Coordinates of C-alpha atoms in Angstrom, one line a residue:
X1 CA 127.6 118.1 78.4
X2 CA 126.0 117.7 75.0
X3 CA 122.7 117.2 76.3
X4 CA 120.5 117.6 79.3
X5 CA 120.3 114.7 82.1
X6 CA 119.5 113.4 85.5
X7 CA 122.0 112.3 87.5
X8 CA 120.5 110.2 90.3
X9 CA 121.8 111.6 93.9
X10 CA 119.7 109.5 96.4
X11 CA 117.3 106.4 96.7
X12 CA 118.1 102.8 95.0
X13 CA 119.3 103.9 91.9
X14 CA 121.8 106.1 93.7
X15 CA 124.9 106.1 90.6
X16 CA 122.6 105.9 87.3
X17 CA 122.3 108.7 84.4
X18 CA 119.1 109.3 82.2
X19 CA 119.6 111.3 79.2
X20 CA 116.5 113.5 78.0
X21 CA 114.7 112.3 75.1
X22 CA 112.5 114.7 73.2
X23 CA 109.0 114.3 73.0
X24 CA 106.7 113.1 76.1
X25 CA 107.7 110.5 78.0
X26 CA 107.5 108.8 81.3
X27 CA 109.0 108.3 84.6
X28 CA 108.4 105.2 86.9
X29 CA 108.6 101.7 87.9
X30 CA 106.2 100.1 84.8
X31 CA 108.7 98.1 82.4
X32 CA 107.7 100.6 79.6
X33 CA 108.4 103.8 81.3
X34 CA 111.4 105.6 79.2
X35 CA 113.1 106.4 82.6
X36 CA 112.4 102.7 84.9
X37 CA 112.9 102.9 88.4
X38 CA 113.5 100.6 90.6
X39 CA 112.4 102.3 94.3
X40 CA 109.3 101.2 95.0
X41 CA 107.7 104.0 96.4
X42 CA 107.8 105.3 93.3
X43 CA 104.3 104.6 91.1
X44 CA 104.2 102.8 87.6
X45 CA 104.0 105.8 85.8
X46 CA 104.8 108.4 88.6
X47 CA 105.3 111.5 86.4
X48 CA 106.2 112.8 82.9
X49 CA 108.9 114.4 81.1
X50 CA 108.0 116.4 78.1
X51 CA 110.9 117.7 76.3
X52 CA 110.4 120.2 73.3
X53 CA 110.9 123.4 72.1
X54 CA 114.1 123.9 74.3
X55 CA 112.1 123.5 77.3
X56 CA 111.6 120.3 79.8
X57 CA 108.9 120.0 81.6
X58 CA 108.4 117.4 84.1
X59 CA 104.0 116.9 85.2
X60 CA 102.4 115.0 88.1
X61 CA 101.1 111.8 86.5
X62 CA 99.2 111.1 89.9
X63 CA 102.0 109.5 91.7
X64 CA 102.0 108.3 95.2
X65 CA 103.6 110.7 97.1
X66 CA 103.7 113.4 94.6
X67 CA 106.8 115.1 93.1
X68 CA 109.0 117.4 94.3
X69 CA 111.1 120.0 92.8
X70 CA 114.0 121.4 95.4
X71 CA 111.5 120.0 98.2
X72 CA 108.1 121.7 97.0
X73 CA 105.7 120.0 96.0
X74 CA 104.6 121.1 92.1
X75 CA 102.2 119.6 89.4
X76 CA 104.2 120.8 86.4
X77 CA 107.5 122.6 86.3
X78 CA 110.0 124.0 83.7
X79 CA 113.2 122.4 84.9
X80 CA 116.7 124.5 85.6
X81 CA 120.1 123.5 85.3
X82 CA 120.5 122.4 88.8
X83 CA 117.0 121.4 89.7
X84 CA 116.7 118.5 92.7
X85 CA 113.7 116.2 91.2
X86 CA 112.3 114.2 94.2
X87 CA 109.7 110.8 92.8
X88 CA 109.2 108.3 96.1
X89 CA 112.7 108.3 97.8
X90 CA 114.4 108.4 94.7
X91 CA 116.7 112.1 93.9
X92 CA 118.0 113.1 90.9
X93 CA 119.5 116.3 89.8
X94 CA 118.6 118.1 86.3
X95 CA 121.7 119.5 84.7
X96 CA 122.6 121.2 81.3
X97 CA 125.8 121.8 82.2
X98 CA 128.7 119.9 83.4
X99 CA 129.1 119.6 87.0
X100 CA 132.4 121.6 88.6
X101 CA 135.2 119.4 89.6
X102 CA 134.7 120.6 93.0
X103 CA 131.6 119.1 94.0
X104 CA 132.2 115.2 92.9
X105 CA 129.8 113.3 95.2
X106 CA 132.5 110.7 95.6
X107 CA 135.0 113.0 97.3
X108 CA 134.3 112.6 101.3
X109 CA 137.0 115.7 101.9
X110 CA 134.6 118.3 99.9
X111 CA 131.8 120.2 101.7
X112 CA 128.4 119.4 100.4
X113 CA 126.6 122.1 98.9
X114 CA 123.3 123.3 100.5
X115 CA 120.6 125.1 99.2
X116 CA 119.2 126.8 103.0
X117 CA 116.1 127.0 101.7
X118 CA 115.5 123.0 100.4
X119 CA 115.8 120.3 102.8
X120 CA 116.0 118.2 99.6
X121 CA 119.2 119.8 98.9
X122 CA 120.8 117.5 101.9
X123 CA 120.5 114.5 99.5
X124 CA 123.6 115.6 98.4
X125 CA 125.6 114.8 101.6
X126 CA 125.3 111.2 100.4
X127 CA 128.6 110.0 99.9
X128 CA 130.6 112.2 101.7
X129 CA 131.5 112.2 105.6
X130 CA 130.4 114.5 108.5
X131 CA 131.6 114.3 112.0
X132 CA 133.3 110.8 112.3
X133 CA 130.6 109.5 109.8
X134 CA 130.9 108.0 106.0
X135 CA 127.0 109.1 104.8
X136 CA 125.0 106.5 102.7
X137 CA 121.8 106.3 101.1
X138 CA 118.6 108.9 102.2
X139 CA 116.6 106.5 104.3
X140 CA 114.0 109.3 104.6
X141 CA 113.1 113.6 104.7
X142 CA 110.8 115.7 107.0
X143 CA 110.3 119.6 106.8
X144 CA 113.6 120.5 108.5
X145 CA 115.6 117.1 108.4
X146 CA 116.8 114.2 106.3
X147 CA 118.1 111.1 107.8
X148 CA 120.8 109.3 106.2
X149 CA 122.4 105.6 107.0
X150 CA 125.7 106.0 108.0
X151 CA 128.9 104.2 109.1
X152 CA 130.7 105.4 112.5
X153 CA 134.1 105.1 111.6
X154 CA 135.2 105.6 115.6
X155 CA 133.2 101.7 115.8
X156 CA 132.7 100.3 112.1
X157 CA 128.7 100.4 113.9
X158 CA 125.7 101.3 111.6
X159 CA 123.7 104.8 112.5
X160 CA 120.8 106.5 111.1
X161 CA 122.0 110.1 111.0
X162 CA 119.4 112.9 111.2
X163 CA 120.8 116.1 109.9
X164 CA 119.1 119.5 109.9
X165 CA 118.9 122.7 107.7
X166 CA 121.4 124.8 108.5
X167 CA 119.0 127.1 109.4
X168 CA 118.6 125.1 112.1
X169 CA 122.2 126.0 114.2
X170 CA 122.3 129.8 113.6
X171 CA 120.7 131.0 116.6
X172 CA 123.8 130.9 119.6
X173 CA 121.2 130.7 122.2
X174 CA 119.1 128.1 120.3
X175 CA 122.6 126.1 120.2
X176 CA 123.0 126.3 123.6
X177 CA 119.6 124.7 124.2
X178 CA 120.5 121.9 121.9
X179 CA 123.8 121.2 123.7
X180 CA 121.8 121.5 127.0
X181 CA 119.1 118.8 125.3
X182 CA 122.0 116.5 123.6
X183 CA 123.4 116.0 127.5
X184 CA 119.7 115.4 129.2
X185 CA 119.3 112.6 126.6
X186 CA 122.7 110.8 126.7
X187 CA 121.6 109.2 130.2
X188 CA 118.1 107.8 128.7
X189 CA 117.7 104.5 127.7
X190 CA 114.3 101.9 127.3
X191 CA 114.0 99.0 125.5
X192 CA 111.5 100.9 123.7
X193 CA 113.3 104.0 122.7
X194 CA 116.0 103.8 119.7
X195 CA 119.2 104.5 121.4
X196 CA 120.8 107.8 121.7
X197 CA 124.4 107.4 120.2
X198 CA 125.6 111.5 119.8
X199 CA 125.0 115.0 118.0
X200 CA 126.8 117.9 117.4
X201 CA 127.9 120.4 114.4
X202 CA 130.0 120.4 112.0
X203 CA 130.2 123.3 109.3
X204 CA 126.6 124.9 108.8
X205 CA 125.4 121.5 110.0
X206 CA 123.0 120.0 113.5
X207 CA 123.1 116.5 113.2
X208 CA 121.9 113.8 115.5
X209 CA 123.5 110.1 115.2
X210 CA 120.8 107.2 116.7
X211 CA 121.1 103.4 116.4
X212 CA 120.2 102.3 113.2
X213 CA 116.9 100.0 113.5
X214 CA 116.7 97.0 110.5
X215 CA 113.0 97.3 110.7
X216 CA 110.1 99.3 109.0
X217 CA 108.2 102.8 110.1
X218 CA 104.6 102.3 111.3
X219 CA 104.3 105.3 107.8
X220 CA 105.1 101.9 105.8
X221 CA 103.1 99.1 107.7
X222 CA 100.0 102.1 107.1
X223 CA 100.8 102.0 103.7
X224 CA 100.6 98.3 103.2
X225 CA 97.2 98.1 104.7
X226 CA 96.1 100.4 102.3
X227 CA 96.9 98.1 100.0
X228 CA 96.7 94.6 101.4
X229 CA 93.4 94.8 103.7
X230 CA 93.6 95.4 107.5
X231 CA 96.1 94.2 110.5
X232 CA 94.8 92.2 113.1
X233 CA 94.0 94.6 116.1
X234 CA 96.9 92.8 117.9
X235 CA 99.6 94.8 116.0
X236 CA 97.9 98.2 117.1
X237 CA 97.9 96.6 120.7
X238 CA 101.6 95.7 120.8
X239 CA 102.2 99.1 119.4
X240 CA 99.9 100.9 122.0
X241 CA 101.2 98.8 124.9
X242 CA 105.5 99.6 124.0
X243 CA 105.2 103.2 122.8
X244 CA 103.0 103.4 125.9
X245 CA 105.8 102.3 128.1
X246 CA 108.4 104.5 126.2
X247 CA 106.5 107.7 127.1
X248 CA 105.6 106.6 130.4
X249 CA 109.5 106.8 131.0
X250 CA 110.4 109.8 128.7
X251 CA 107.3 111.9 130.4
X252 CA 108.7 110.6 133.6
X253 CA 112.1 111.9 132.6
X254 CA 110.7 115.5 132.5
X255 CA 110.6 115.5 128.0
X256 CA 107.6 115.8 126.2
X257 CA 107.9 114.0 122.9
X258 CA 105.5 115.7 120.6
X259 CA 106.1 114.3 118.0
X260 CA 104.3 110.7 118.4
X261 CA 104.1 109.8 114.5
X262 CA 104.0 106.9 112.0
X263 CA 107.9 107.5 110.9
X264 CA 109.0 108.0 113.8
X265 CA 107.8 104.6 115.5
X266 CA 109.7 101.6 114.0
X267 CA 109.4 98.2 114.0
X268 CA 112.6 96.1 114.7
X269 CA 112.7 93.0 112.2
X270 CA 114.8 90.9 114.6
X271 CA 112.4 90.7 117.6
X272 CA 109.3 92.4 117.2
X273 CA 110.0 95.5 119.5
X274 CA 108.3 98.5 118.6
X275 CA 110.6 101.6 119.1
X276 CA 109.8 105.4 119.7
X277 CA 112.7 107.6 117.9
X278 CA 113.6 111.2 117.4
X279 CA 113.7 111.9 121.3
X280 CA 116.7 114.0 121.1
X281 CA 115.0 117.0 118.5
X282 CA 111.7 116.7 120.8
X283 CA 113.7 118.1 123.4
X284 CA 115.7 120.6 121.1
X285 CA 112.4 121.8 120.1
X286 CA 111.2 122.7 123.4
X287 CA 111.9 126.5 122.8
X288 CA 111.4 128.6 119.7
X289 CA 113.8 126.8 117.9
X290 CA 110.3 124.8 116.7
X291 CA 109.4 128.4 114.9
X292 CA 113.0 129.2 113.6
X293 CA 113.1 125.5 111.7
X294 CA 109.8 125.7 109.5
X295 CA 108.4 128.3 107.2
X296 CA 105.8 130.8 108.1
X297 CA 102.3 128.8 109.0
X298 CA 103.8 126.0 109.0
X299 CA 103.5 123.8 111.8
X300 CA 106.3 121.0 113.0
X301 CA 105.6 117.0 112.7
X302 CA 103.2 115.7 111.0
X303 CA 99.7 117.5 111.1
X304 CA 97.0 114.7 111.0
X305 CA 98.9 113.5 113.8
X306 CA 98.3 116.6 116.6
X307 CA 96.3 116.9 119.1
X308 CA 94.2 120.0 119.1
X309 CA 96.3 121.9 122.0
X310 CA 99.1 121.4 119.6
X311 CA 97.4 122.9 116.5
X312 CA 97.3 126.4 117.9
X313 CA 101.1 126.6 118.1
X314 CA 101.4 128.1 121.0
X315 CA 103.1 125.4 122.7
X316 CA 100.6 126.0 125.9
X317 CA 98.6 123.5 127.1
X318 CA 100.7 121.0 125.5
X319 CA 102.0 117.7 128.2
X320 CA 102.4 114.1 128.2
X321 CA 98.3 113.7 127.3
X322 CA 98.8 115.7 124.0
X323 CA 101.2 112.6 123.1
X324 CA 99.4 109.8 124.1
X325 CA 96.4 111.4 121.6
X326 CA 99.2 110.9 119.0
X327 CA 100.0 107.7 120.0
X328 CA 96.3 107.1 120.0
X329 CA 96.0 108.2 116.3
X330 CA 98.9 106.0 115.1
X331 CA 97.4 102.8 116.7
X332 CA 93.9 104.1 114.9
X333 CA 95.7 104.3 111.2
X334 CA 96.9 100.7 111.9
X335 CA 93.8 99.2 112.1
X336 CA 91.8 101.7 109.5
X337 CA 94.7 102.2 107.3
X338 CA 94.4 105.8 107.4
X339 CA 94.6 108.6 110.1
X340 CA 91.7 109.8 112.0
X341 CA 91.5 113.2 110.9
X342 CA 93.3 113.7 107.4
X343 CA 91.7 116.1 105.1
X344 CA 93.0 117.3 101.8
X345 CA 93.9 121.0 102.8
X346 CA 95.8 121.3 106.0
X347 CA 92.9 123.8 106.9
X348 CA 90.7 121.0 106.8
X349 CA 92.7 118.7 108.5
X350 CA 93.2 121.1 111.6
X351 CA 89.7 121.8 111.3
X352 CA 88.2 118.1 111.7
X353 CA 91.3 117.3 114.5
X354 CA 89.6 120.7 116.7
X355 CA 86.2 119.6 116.0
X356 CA 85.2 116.2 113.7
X357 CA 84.8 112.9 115.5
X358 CA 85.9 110.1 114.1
X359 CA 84.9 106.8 112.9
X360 CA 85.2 103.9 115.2
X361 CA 87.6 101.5 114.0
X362 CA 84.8 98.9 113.9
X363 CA 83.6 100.6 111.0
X364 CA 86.3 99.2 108.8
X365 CA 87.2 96.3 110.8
X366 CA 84.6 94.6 113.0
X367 CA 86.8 92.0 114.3
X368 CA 88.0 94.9 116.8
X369 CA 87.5 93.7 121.0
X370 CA 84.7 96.7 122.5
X371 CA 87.3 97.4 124.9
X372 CA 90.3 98.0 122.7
X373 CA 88.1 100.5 120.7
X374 CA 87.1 102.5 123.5
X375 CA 90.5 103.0 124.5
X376 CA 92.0 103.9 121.5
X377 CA 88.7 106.3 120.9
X378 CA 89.5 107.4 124.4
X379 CA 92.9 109.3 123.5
X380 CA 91.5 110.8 120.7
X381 CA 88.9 113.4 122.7
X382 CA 89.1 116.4 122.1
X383 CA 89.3 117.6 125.9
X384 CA 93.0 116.6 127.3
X385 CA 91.1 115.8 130.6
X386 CA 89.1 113.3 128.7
X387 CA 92.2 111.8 127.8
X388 CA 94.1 109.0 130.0
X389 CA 96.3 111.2 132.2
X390 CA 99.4 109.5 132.0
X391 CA 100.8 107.1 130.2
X392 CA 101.1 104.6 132.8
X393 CA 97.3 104.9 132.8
X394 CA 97.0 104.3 129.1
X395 CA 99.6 101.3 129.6
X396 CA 97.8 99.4 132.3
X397 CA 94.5 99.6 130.8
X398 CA 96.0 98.1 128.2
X399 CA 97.3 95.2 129.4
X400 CA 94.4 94.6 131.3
X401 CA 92.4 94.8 127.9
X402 CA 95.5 92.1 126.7
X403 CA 94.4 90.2 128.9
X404 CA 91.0 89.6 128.7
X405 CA 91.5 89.0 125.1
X406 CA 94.1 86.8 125.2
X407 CA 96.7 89.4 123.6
X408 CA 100.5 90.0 124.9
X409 CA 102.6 92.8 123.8

């Protein structure tokens, strides 16, 4: 190789080569960036390249979303030969020096290789095959995960495939517990709950196969508000009301989910139905596999999510009420556009979900029924026992709210 590149491992442009250019230039989706994406998560001018002196540099133009370097976020980094660049849900590997024969993304038969201490590094399982599975394009990445779609060769059927760091399968007893887990789940079903279709391991690698859902997270919807103005309350109703029932049958069912978040609740294109996923690693989780998956302080899921039980990390204190204030916090982003209590620092943010109260809804959006605020402000409190107490609760107030308003979920 005669000169540095990216080679483009994951995300839309999944195939394509850039070659460096000196001098400073930029990366994004504007018509006049020297490296034009087309993912659109990725900003107009997301970051820059500067190449000079023998050195390339890539800088945080103020992209949404950031950038990454082998999963961590940076604001300006002297790239390696090897480097995993992250912009949006586009990846792209830096290299100065030709890529050994053995690693060809193309070739399904090779083992991908795996950097154990970058989850971005599982971008490069695209294009090979796991299990019984032919891996396709990144459709997203958490802390310990990414999530791939995929094509079950045993039924030519469509899977999104969550696979995990392979720090994630070292512990035997931990194993055992996710075996144990995979075989409570099998049985459950709901209309509201993406379907269970198998996990296991293969090489250094946990995965878990679910139905693929054509459909959008509740992380993207948020976004769009952002953007485009507020939802009618209706949406956050319908939300509330089938995420309600899903719980009501998982708590019933003896599994805490824990992880009530925007990307994990999806809404199905076809038919409306709003789906609760990632069932099967909430009950992995339930022991101190949680601690072995995530770095030192940090904390699993997504933080402006928790309920203040779950911010200690202790695990205690933690039911079916610490989910429905996490279901309650979702339904509050779609009608404000923003969670309750993000902050910029996750110190802050843990700080204002312990002890900040936040706006009503009504603030943003007065068109908001009385009734439906109170109950979504309702899940929020701080106190579990001020808190509906089950989900069924939570549900039926609901629909009697629905009806009085003239709202069906």
């Amino acid at each position: 190789m005669s000169s540095p590149q990216f080679n483009i491992v994951g995300g839309p442009d999944k195939g394509r080569v850039f070659p460096v250019h000196p001098g400073n230039n930029q990366m994004g989706r504007h018509q006049e960036a020297t490296y034009k994406l087309s993912d659109p998560r990725v900003s107009r001018y997301h970051c820059e390249i500067v190449a000079e002196g023998g050195k390339v540099v890539v800088k945080d133009a103020g992209g949404s979303g950031g950038v990454l370097i082998n999963g961590k976020k940076i604001t300006e980094h002297t790239l390696e030969n090897g480097d995993l660049l992250q912009v949006g849900e586009t990846l792209m590997k830096y290299q100065t020096e030709p890529a050994a024969a053995s690693s060809t993304m193309t070739n399904l038969s090779q083992p991908a290789e795996h950097d154990p201490e970058s989850v971005a590094q599982l971008a490069e399982l695209s294009g090979r095959r796991l299990s019984r599975f032919e891996i396709g394009k990144v459709l997203g990445q958490g802390q310990a995960a990414m999530v791939f779609k995929a094509v079950d060769t045993t039924d030519g059927k469509m899977v999104a495939l969550k696979v995990m760091l392979p720090e994630f399968a070292k512990d035997t007893e931990e194993m055992d517990r996710f075996v144990r887990a995979m075989k409570t789940v099998t049985a459950l079903k709901h209309p509201n709950l993406i379907a269970f279709r198998g996990a296991g391991k293969n090489g250094p690698y946990c995965w878990v196969a679910m139905e693929y859902v054509d459909g959008e997270t509740m992380t993207e919807i948020i976004k769009r508000i952002g953007v485009a103005g507020m939802l009618d309350w209706k949406y956050a109703f319908r939300v509330g009301v089938h995420i309600g029932r899903a719980l009501n049958y998982a708590h019933g069912e003896g599994i805490i989910h824990r992880n009530v978040t925007p990307p994990n609740i999806m809404l199905r294109t076809e038919d409306k139905q709003v789906l609760l996923g990632d069932l099967m690693l909430a009950k992995a989780l339930e022991g101190s596999l949680a601690k072995q998956i995530t770095k030192p302080g940090e904390l699993v899921g997504d933080v402006a999510y928790m309920s203040p039980e779950r911010t200690r990390g202790t695990g205690e204190g933690v039911d079916g009420r610490s989910d429905l204030f996490s279901l309650g916090a979702t339904m509050y982003a779609l009608l404000t556009g923003k969670s309750p209590f993000a902050g910029t620092t996750l110190v802050e943010t843990i700080t204002r979900i312990r002890k900040a109260e936040p706006l009503k809804p009504t603030t943003f959006q007065m068109g908001i029924p009385g009734m439906f605020e109170a109950a979504v402000m309702k899940t929020l409190s701080k106190n579990p026992d001020d808190r509906y107490q089950t989900a069924g609760e939570f549900v039926a107030e609901l629909e009697r709210i629905g009806k009085y308003n003239g709202a069906s979920a």
